Coordinates of C-alpha atoms and ligand atoms in Angstrom, one line a residue:
M437 CA 0.3 26.2 54.5
A438 CA 0.4 25.9 50.8
P439 CA 2.8 23.3 49.3
V440 CA 5.8 24.9 47.7
P441 CA 8.5 23.4 45.7
I442 CA 12.1 23.4 47.3
S443 CA 14.6 23.7 44.4
P444 CA 14.4 24.6 40.7
I445 CA 13.1 21.8 38.5
K446 CA 14.2 21.2 35.0
V447 CA 11.4 19.4 33.2
G448 CA 12.6 20.2 29.5
H449 CA 10.2 21.2 26.7
I450 CA 6.7 20.0 27.3
N451 CA 4.6 19.8 24.1
D452 CA 1.0 20.9 24.2
V453 CA -1.0 18.0 23.3
Q454 CA -3.6 20.1 21.5
E455 CA -1.1 21.8 19.6
L456 CA 0.3 18.3 18.5
R457 CA -3.1 17.2 17.5
K458 CA -3.5 20.4 15.3
A459 CA -0.3 19.4 13.7
K460 CA -1.9 16.3 12.5
S461 CA 1.3 14.2 12.8
M462 CA 0.9 10.5 13.1
V463 CA 4.3 10.3 15.0
I464 CA 4.0 10.5 18.8
P465 CA 7.1 12.4 20.4
Q466 CA 9.1 9.8 22.4
R467 CA 8.3 11.3 25.7
F468 CA 4.6 10.5 25.5
V469 CA 5.4 6.8 24.5
R470 CA 4.9 4.6 27.3
D471 CA 7.3 1.7 28.3
M472 CA 5.6 -1.8 27.2
A473 CA 4.5 -2.7 30.6
E474 CA 2.5 0.7 31.1
R475 CA 0.8 0.7 27.7
P476 CA -2.9 0.6 27.8
T477 CA -4.4 -2.7 26.4
L478 CA -7.3 -1.5 24.3
A479 CA -9.0 -4.8 24.4
R480 CA -12.7 -4.6 25.4
V481 CA -13.6 -5.4 29.1
P482 CA -16.9 -7.4 28.9
K483 CA -19.8 -5.0 29.8
S484 CA -21.2 -7.5 32.2
S485 CA -22.4 -6.1 35.5
S486 CA -19.7 -7.4 37.6
Y487 CA -17.5 -4.8 35.8
N488 CA -19.8 -1.7 36.2
I489 CA -19.0 0.5 39.2
P490 CA -21.7 0.7 41.7
V491 CA -24.4 3.3 41.4
I492 CA -25.7 5.3 44.5
D493 CA -29.1 6.9 44.4
F494 CA -28.4 10.1 46.4
S495 CA -32.2 10.8 46.6
K496 CA -32.7 7.4 48.7
L497 CA -30.2 8.8 51.0
L498 CA -31.7 12.2 51.5
K499 CA -35.3 11.4 51.4
G500 CA -36.0 7.8 50.8
S501 CA -37.8 5.4 53.1
K502 CA -36.1 3.8 56.1
D503 CA -35.6 0.6 54.2
E504 CA -34.3 2.5 51.1
F505 CA -32.0 4.5 53.3
H506 CA -30.4 1.6 54.9
S507 CA -30.2 -0.5 51.6
E508 CA -28.3 2.6 50.0
I509 CA -26.2 3.0 52.9
S510 CA -25.2 -0.8 52.7
K511 CA -24.7 -0.3 49.0
L512 CA -22.3 2.8 50.0
S513 CA -20.3 0.7 52.4
T514 CA -19.7 -2.2 50.0
S515 CA -19.0 0.4 47.1
C516 CA -16.0 2.1 49.5
E517 CA -14.9 -1.1 50.5
E518 CA -14.6 -3.1 47.4
W519 CA -14.4 -0.5 44.6
G520 CA -13.3 2.9 46.1
F521 CA -15.5 4.3 43.4
F522 CA -19.3 4.7 42.7
Q523 CA -21.3 7.0 40.6
V524 CA -24.0 9.1 42.2
I525 CA -27.4 9.8 40.6
N526 CA -30.1 12.2 41.9
H527 CA -27.3 14.1 43.4
G528 CA -29.4 17.4 43.4
I529 CA -27.0 19.6 41.5
D530 CA -28.5 21.4 38.9
L531 CA -28.1 19.8 35.6
G532 CA -27.9 23.3 33.9
L533 CA -24.7 24.1 36.2
L534 CA -23.1 20.8 35.1
E535 CA -23.8 21.8 31.6
S536 CA -22.4 25.4 32.1
I537 CA -19.2 24.0 33.7
E538 CA -18.5 21.7 31.1
K539 CA -19.0 24.6 28.5
V540 CA -16.7 27.2 30.2
A541 CA -14.1 24.5 30.7
M542 CA -14.2 23.4 26.9
D543 CA -14.5 27.0 26.0
F544 CA -11.3 27.6 27.9
F545 CA -9.3 24.7 26.2
M546 CA -10.4 25.8 22.9
L547 CA -8.7 29.2 23.4
P548 CA -5.5 30.1 21.5
L549 CA -2.3 28.7 23.1
E550 CA -1.1 32.2 23.9
E551 CA -4.2 32.9 25.7
K552 CA -4.1 29.9 28.0
Q553 CA -0.4 30.2 28.5
K554 CA -1.2 33.6 30.4
Y555 CA -1.8 31.4 33.3
P556 CA 1.2 28.9 33.2
M557 CA 1.5 26.0 35.6
A558 CA 4.9 26.6 37.0
P559 CA 7.3 23.5 37.1
G560 CA 6.6 21.6 40.5
T561 CA 3.5 23.5 41.2
V562 CA -0.2 22.3 40.6
Q563 CA -2.3 25.2 39.7
G564 CA -2.6 26.8 36.2
Y565 CA -2.7 25.5 32.6
G566 CA -0.2 22.8 31.6
Q567 CA 1.1 19.4 32.9
A568 CA 1.3 18.8 36.6
F569 CA 3.4 16.3 38.4
V570 CA 6.4 16.6 36.0
F571 CA 9.7 16.7 37.9
S572 CA 12.5 15.5 35.4
E573 CA 13.5 15.7 31.7
D574 CA 13.2 12.0 31.3
Q575 CA 9.8 11.4 32.9
K576 CA 6.9 10.3 30.6
L577 CA 4.4 12.9 29.9
D578 CA 0.5 12.3 29.9
W579 CA -1.7 13.0 26.6
C580 CA -3.6 15.7 28.4
N581 CA -4.0 19.3 29.1
M582 CA -4.7 20.4 32.6
F583 CA -6.1 23.6 34.3
A584 CA -6.1 23.5 38.1
L585 CA -7.0 26.0 40.5
G586 CA -7.1 26.2 44.5
I587 CA -10.7 27.1 45.4
E588 CA -10.8 27.0 49.4
P589 CA -9.6 28.4 51.6
H590 CA -8.9 31.4 49.8
F591 CA -5.3 31.6 51.0
I592 CA -4.7 28.7 48.5
R593 CA -5.8 30.7 45.5
N594 CA -3.5 32.4 43.1
P595 CA -5.8 35.2 41.6
K596 CA -3.3 35.7 38.7
L597 CA -4.3 32.2 37.6
W598 CA -8.1 32.8 37.4
P599 CA -8.9 33.5 33.6
T600 CA -10.7 36.4 32.2
K601 CA -11.8 34.3 29.1
P602 CA -14.3 32.9 28.8
A603 CA -15.9 35.9 30.7
N604 CA -18.2 33.9 32.9
F605 CA -15.7 31.2 33.9
S606 CA -15.0 32.3 37.5
E607 CA -18.6 33.0 38.2
I608 CA -19.6 29.4 37.1
L609 CA -16.5 27.8 38.7
E610 CA -17.5 29.4 42.1
E611 CA -21.1 28.3 41.8
Y612 CA -20.1 24.8 40.8
S613 CA -17.6 24.6 43.7
R614 CA -20.1 25.6 46.3
E615 CA -22.4 22.8 45.1
T616 CA -19.5 20.0 45.0
R617 CA -18.3 21.1 48.3
E618 CA -22.0 20.9 49.8
L619 CA -22.1 17.3 48.0
C620 CA -18.8 16.4 49.6
Q621 CA -19.8 17.4 53.0
K622 CA -23.2 15.3 52.8
L623 CA -21.3 12.4 51.4
L624 CA -18.8 12.5 54.1
K625 CA -21.9 12.4 56.6
F626 CA -23.4 9.1 54.9
I627 CA -19.9 7.7 54.7
A628 CA -19.4 8.2 58.3
T629 CA -22.7 6.5 59.1
S630 CA -21.8 3.6 57.0
L631 CA -19.0 3.1 59.1
G632 CA -21.1 3.3 62.3
L633 CA -19.8 6.6 63.3
N634 CA -21.5 9.8 64.2
Q635 CA -22.4 11.5 61.1
D636 CA -20.3 14.8 61.9
T637 CA -17.0 12.9 62.6
F638 CA -15.3 13.9 59.4
E639 CA -16.6 17.4 59.5
E640 CA -15.5 18.0 63.0
M641 CA -11.9 16.6 62.3
F642 CA -11.2 18.2 58.9
G643 CA -11.3 21.8 60.0
V644 CA -11.7 24.4 57.0
A645 CA -11.6 22.0 54.3
V646 CA -9.2 22.3 51.3
Q647 CA -10.8 22.2 47.9
A648 CA -9.3 22.3 44.5
A649 CA -10.7 21.9 40.9
R650 CA -8.9 20.4 38.0
M651 CA -10.1 20.2 34.4
N652 CA -8.4 17.7 32.3
Y653 CA -8.7 17.8 28.4
Y654 CA -7.6 14.8 26.4
P655 CA -7.5 15.4 22.7
P656 CA -7.8 12.6 20.3
C657 CA -4.5 10.6 19.8
P658 CA -3.3 8.8 16.6
R659 CA -2.0 6.1 18.6
P660 CA -3.9 5.5 21.9
D661 CA -2.2 2.1 22.4
L662 CA 1.2 3.9 23.1
V663 CA 0.2 6.7 25.4
L664 CA -1.6 7.3 28.6
G665 CA -4.0 10.3 29.1
L666 CA -3.4 10.4 32.7
S667 CA -0.9 8.2 34.8
P668 CA -2.2 5.7 37.3
H669 CA -2.4 7.3 40.6
S670 CA -4.8 7.6 43.8
D671 CA -6.0 11.0 44.6
G672 CA -4.5 12.7 47.9
S673 CA -8.0 14.1 48.7
A674 CA -10.5 12.7 51.2
L675 CA -13.1 12.6 48.4
T676 CA -13.1 13.4 44.8
V677 CA -15.9 14.3 42.5
L678 CA -15.3 13.6 38.8
Q679 CA -17.8 14.9 36.4
Q680 CA -17.2 13.1 32.7
G681 CA -18.0 15.3 29.7
K682 CA -21.3 14.6 27.9
G683 CA -20.8 12.4 24.7
N684 CA -17.2 11.8 25.5
S685 CA -15.4 8.7 24.8
V686 CA -14.9 6.5 27.7
G687 CA -11.5 7.2 29.4
L688 CA -11.5 6.7 33.1
Q689 CA -10.3 3.1 34.1
I690 CA -10.1 1.8 37.6
L691 CA -7.6 -0.9 38.7
K692 CA -9.7 -3.8 40.3
D693 CA -8.3 -7.2 41.0
N694 CA -5.5 -6.4 38.6
T695 CA -7.7 -5.5 35.6
W696 CA -8.2 -2.1 34.2
V697 CA -11.9 -1.5 34.5
P698 CA -13.4 1.4 32.5
V699 CA -16.1 3.4 34.1
Q700 CA -19.0 3.7 31.6
P701 CA -20.3 7.3 31.8
I702 CA -24.0 7.4 33.2
P703 CA -25.7 10.7 31.7
N704 CA -26.0 13.3 34.5
A705 CA -24.3 11.2 37.2
L706 CA -20.9 12.2 39.1
V707 CA -18.3 9.7 39.8
I708 CA -17.1 9.8 43.5
N709 CA -13.8 8.2 44.4
I710 CA -12.4 7.8 48.0
G711 CA -8.8 9.3 48.4
D712 CA -6.0 8.7 50.4
T713 CA -7.1 10.6 53.5
I714 CA -10.3 8.3 54.0
E715 CA -8.2 5.2 53.5
V716 CA -5.8 6.2 56.2
L717 CA -8.7 7.3 58.5
T718 CA -10.6 4.3 58.1
N719 CA -7.3 2.1 58.4
G720 CA -7.6 0.6 55.0
Q721 CA -11.1 -0.4 55.4
Y722 CA -12.4 1.9 52.7
K723 CA -10.0 2.2 49.7
S724 CA -8.4 4.8 47.7
V725 CA -8.3 2.9 44.3
E726 CA -5.6 3.4 41.5
H727 CA -7.1 4.9 38.5
R728 CA -5.9 6.3 35.0
A729 CA -7.3 7.6 31.8
V730 CA -6.7 6.6 28.4
T731 CA -7.3 8.1 25.0
D732 CA -9.1 7.7 21.9
K733 CA -8.4 7.8 18.3
E734 CA -11.2 9.9 17.2
K735 CA -12.9 11.4 20.2
D736 CA -11.7 14.0 22.6
R737 CA -12.5 13.9 26.5
L738 CA -13.1 16.4 29.2
S739 CA -13.2 15.7 33.0
I740 CA -14.0 18.2 35.8
V741 CA -12.5 17.1 39.0
T742 CA -13.0 18.5 42.5
F743 CA -10.7 17.5 45.3
Y744 CA -12.0 17.8 48.9
A745 CA -9.4 17.3 51.7
P746 CA -8.9 18.2 55.4
S747 CA -7.3 21.5 56.4
Y748 CA -3.4 21.6 56.0
E749 CA -3.3 22.0 59.9
I750 CA -4.8 18.7 60.8
E751 CA -3.1 15.7 62.3
L752 CA -4.4 12.4 61.3
G753 CA -4.3 8.7 61.5
P754 CA -6.5 5.7 61.7
M755 CA -9.6 6.3 64.0
P756 CA -9.3 4.3 67.0
E757 CA -12.8 2.8 66.4
L758 CA -11.5 1.1 63.3
V759 CA -8.4 -0.3 64.6
N760 CA -8.7 -3.8 66.3
E761 CA -7.0 -7.1 66.4
N762 CA -8.5 -8.2 63.1
N763 CA -7.4 -4.9 61.6
P764 CA -4.1 -3.7 63.1
C765 CA -3.0 -0.1 62.7
K766 CA -1.6 0.2 59.1
Y767 CA -0.7 4.0 59.1
R768 CA 1.1 6.4 61.2
R769 CA -0.3 9.7 62.3
Y770 CA 1.0 12.5 60.3
N771 CA 0.1 16.1 59.4
H772 CA -2.2 16.7 56.4
G773 CA 0.0 19.7 55.3
E774 CA 3.0 17.3 55.1
Y775 CA 1.2 14.7 53.1
S776 CA 0.0 17.3 50.6
K777 CA 3.6 18.7 50.2
Q778 CA 4.7 15.2 49.7
Y779 CA 1.9 14.3 47.2
V780 CA 2.5 17.5 44.9
S781 CA 6.4 16.9 45.0
N782 CA 6.4 13.5 43.2
K783 CA 5.0 12.4 39.9
L784 CA 1.7 10.3 39.7
Q785 CA 2.8 6.9 40.6
G786 CA 0.1 4.6 41.5
K787 CA -0.5 4.6 45.3
K788 CA 3.1 5.3 46.2
T789 CA 2.6 8.6 47.8
L790 CA 0.7 6.6 50.6
D791 CA 4.1 4.9 51.6
F792 CA 4.6 8.3 53.4
A793 CA 2.0 7.2 55.7
K794 CA 2.3 3.2 55.8
I795 CA 3.5 1.4 58.8
Q796 CA 6.0 -1.0 57.3
T797 CA 5.4 -4.6 58.5
N798 CA 7.0 -7.7 56.9
N799 CA 4.1 -8.7 54.9
S800 CA 3.0 -5.1 53.8
S801 CA 1.8 -5.0 50.2
Ligands
LIG1027 C1 -4.3 14.4 41.1 O1 -4.4 15.3 41.9 C2 -4.3 16.7 41.9 O2 -4.0 17.3 41.0 C3 -4.5 17.3 43.2 C4 -4.1 18.6 43.3 C5 -4.7 19.5 44.2 C6 -4.4 20.8 44.5 C7 -4.7 21.9 43.6 C8 -4.9 21.7 42.2 C9 -4.3 23.3 44.0 C10 -4.4 23.6 45.5 C11 -3.5 22.5 46.3 C12 -4.1 21.0 46.1 C13 -3.0 19.9 46.5 C14 -5.2 20.9 46.9 C15 -5.0 16.4 44.2 O3 -5.4 16.9 45.4 C16 -5.3 16.1 46.4 C17 -3.9 15.9 46.9 C18 -3.9 16.2 48.3 C19 -2.5 16.2 49.1 C20 -4.9 17.0 48.5 O4 -5.1 17.5 49.7 O5 -5.9 17.0 47.6
AKG1028 O1 -10.1 12.2 33.4 C1 -10.2 11.3 34.2 O2 -11.3 10.6 34.2 C2 -9.6 11.0 35.6 C3 -9.2 12.3 36.2 C4 -8.2 12.0 37.6 O3 -8.3 11.0 38.0 C5 -7.8 13.3 38.2 O4 -7.8 14.4 37.7 O5 -7.1 13.0 39.3
FE2_1029 FE1 -7.7 11.1 40.1

């Protein structure tokens, strides 16, 4: 069942950030100005290798020698345990298709506002053009325009929100989504293997997986020190695939050891992150890590995000194989549809939605 908002939500006027940018005002509307504690520190994090998220060579998993396979599986395991993020190179998705999705997404965002507003994201919902996860008039806003669509299964789609311009948008998004779905399915097999589980564990458990796409456009901001492109959050999915636009500014940051670490884009690579579902299923062994986006004074930025999650119908909780004396059960069992409802009814707020599933103990963090 698709999540539906329960009561009318008053969110006040939400400025479109591209229009603010066009107006060339140096003054940032107060709703975008973050409280001190939330403002991004723009000091450079050293570019040393300890601050680079791991890179997985997918071709070594698919067709590498036995040694290459084992060493890449071991790297995958460390990445999921210690980072919750990794970049995949040689993923096999046609590079022309990556370029095409970027082009249609960019062409969409560059349309006049009236055209984009034909596909409005209603308050309290997550599909269409606008700002998702806004629930009150005093909530801070992100310096970002979003366009999100449910992809699979078809009942989550709202056909009225699929744009007619650019003309090839839907065709490219369908093709891209098929490819990213396949990538997620393969990755889940390798993730299962890395946990010592049967490679089909997740596929068998997930039923007909839910897939959604979100395009985020961050125009340059005259005061990047005051705003956030996207509020800190973990993803409610099982896996997320994130494509960073070519030649964009660095904008994605992940929270590691209490430091916001920037993700340096690698040309043609895809960023993968572990979502809340895998954290729960692995009883916290693999982590869904908090991340956010920051903006740049001169450069805009585009990201194209695929969320891959289990069917709304399934019940899930930590897998018994991953619960033991040293790692006692941290999450209760719940229905993924309920979790989705919870996720889309709250503002993005770090890893807060996971409290829904956490078993509270005296020393829970
Ligand atoms: C930051 O996360 C999201 O925007 C998001 C939204 C996904 C969705 C759509 C854009 C339309 C269809 C419904 C759905 C909620 C999947 C994240 O997706 C995650 C969150 C949950 C929960 C999930 O299943 O995927
Ligand atoms: O734009 C980015 O890099 C982050 C996007 C993201 O985290 C999301 O859409 O969930
Ligand atoms: Fe995210």
